[in-house]
PDB file of C-alpha atoms in Angstrom:
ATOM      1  CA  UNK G   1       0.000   0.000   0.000  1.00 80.00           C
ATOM      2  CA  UNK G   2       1.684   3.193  -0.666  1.00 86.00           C
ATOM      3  CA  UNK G   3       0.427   6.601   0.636  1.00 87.00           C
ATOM      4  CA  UNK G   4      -1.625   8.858  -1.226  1.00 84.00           C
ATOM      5  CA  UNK G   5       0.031  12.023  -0.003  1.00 85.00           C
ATOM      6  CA  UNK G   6       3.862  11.529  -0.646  1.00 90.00           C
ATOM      7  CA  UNK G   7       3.969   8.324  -1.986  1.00 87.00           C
ATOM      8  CA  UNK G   8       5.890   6.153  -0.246  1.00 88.00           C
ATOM      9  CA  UNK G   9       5.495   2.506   0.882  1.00 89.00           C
ATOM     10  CA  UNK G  10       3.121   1.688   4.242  1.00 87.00           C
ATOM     11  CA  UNK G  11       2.769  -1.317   5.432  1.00 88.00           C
ATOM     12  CA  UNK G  12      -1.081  -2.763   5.934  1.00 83.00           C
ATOM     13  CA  UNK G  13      -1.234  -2.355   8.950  1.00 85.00           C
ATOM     14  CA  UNK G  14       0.132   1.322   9.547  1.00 86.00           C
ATOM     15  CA  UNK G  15      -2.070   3.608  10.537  1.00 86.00           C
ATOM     16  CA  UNK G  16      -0.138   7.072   9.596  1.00 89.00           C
ATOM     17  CA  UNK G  17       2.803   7.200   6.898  1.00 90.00           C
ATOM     18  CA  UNK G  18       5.760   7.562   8.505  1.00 88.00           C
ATOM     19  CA  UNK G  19       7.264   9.733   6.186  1.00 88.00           C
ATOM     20  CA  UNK G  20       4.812  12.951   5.978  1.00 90.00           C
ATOM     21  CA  UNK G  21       2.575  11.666   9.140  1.00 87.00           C
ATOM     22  CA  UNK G  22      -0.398  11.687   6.493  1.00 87.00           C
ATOM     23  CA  UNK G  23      -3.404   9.686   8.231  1.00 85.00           C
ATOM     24  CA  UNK G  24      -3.603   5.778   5.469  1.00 85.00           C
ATOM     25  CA  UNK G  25      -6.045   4.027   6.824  1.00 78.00           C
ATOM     26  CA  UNK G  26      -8.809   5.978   8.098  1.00 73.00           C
ATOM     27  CA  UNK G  27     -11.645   4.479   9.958  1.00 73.00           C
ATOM     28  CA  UNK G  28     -15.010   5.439   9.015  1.00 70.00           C
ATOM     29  CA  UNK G  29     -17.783   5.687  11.575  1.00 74.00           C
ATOM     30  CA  UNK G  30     -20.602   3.149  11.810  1.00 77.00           C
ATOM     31  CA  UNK G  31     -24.008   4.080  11.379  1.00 76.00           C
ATOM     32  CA  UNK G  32     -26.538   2.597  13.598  1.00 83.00           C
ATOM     33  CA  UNK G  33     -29.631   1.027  11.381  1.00 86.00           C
ATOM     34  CA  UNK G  34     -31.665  -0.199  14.206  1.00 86.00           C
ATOM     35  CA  UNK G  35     -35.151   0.043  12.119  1.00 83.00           C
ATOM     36  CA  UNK G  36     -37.705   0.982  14.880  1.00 88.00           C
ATOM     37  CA  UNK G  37     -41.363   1.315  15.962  1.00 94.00           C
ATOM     38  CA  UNK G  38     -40.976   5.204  15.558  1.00 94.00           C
ATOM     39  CA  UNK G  39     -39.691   5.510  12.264  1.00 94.00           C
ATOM     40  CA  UNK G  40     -42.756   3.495  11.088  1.00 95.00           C
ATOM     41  CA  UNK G  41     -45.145   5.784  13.214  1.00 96.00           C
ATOM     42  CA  UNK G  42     -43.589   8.519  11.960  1.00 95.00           C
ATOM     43  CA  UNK G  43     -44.378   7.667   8.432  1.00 96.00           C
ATOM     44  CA  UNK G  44     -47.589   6.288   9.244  1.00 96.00           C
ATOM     45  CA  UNK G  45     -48.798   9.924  10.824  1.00 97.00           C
ATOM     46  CA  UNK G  46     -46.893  11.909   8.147  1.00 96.00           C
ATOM     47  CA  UNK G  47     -47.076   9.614   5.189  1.00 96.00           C
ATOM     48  CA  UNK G  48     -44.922  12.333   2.993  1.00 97.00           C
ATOM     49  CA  UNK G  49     -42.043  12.353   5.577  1.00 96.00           C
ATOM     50  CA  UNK G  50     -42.103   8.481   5.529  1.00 96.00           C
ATOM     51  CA  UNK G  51     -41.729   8.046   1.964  1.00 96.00           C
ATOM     52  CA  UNK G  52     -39.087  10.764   1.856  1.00 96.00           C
ATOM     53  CA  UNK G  53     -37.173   9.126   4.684  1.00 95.00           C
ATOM     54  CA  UNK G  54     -37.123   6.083   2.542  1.00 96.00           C
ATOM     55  CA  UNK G  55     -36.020   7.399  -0.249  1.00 96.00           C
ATOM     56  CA  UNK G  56     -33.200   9.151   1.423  1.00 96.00           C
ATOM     57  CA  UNK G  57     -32.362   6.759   3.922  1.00 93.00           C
ATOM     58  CA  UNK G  58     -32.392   3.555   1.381  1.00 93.00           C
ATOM     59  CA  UNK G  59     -28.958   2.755   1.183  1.00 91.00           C
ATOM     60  CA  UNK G  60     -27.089   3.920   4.279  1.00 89.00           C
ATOM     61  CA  UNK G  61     -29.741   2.782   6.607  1.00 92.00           C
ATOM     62  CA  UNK G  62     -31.779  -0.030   5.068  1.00 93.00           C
ATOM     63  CA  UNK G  63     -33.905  -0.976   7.760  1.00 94.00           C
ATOM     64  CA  UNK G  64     -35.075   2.062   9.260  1.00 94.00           C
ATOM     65  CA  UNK G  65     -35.619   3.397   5.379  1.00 95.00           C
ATOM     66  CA  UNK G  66     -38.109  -0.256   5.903  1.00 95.00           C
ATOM     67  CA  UNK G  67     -39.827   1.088   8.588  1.00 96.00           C
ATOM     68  CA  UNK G  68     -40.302   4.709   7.492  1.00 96.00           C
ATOM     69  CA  UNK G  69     -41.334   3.011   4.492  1.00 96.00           C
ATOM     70  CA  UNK G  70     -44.064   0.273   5.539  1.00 97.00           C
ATOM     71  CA  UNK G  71     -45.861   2.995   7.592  1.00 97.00           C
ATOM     72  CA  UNK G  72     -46.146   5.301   4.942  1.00 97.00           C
ATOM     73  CA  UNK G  73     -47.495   2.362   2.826  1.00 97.00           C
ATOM     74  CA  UNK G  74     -49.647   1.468   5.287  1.00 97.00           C
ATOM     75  CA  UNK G  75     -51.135   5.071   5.888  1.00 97.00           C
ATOM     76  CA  UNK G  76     -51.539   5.367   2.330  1.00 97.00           C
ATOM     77  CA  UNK G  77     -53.337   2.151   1.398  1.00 98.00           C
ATOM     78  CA  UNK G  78     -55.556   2.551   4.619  1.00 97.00           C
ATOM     79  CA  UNK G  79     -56.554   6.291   3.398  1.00 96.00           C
ATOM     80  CA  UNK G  80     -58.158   4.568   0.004  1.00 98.00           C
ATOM     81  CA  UNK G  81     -60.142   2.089   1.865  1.00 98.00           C
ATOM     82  CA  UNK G  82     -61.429   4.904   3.741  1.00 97.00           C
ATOM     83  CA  UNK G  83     -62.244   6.749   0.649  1.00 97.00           C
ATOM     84  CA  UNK G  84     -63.719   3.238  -1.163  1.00 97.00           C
ATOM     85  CA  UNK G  85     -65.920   2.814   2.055  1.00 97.00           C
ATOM     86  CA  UNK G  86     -67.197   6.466   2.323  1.00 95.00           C
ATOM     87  CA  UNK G  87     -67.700   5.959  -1.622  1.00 94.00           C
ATOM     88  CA  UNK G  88     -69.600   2.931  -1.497  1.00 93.00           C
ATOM     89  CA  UNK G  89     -71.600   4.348   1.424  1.00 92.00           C
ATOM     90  CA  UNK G  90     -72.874   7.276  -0.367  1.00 91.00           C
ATOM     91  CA  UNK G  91     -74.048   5.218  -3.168  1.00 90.00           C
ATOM     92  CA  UNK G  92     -75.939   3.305  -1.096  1.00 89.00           C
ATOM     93  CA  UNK G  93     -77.566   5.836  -0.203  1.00 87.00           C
ATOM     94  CA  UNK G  94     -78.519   7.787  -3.496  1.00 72.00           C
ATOM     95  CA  UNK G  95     -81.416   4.698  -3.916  1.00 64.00           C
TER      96      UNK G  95
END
């Protein structure tokens, strides 16, 4: 492995190149993709910030994108059965 700022030889297992003191190997943080209850309420209460929390979240944090996801889904396919029962109800009553 060689260093990207001077370009001399590091070994694997060097953290900083001895030569300029240039940081090689630099550890990136985790992120914590836990999913969640919340996430899904959240999207279930405010379908729009569900779906966009999916859309953002879809590759970094796959399973909470889920859960933002399925309760946007969820609020969205239960607000057209509400609409298909309120429309079936009022034609039931125009006879």
């Amino acid at each position: 492995m060689y260093c990207s700022r001077c370009g001399s030889q590091v070994a694997a297992d060097q953290d900083v190149c001895l030569s300029c003191g240039a940081i090689v190997n630099e550890k990136k943080p985790t992120v914590q993709d836990n999913g969640g209850f919340g996430w899904g309420l959240l999207g279930f209460c405010i379908p729009i910030v569900g779906l966009i929390l999916f859309l953002v979240w879809n590759t970094d944090r796959p399973k909470t994108a889920k859960s933002a996801g399925l309760g946007a889904l969820i609020s969205f396919l239960g607000w057209i059965l509400v609409y298909v029962f309120f429309i079936v109800l009022a034609a039931s009553f125009s006879y």
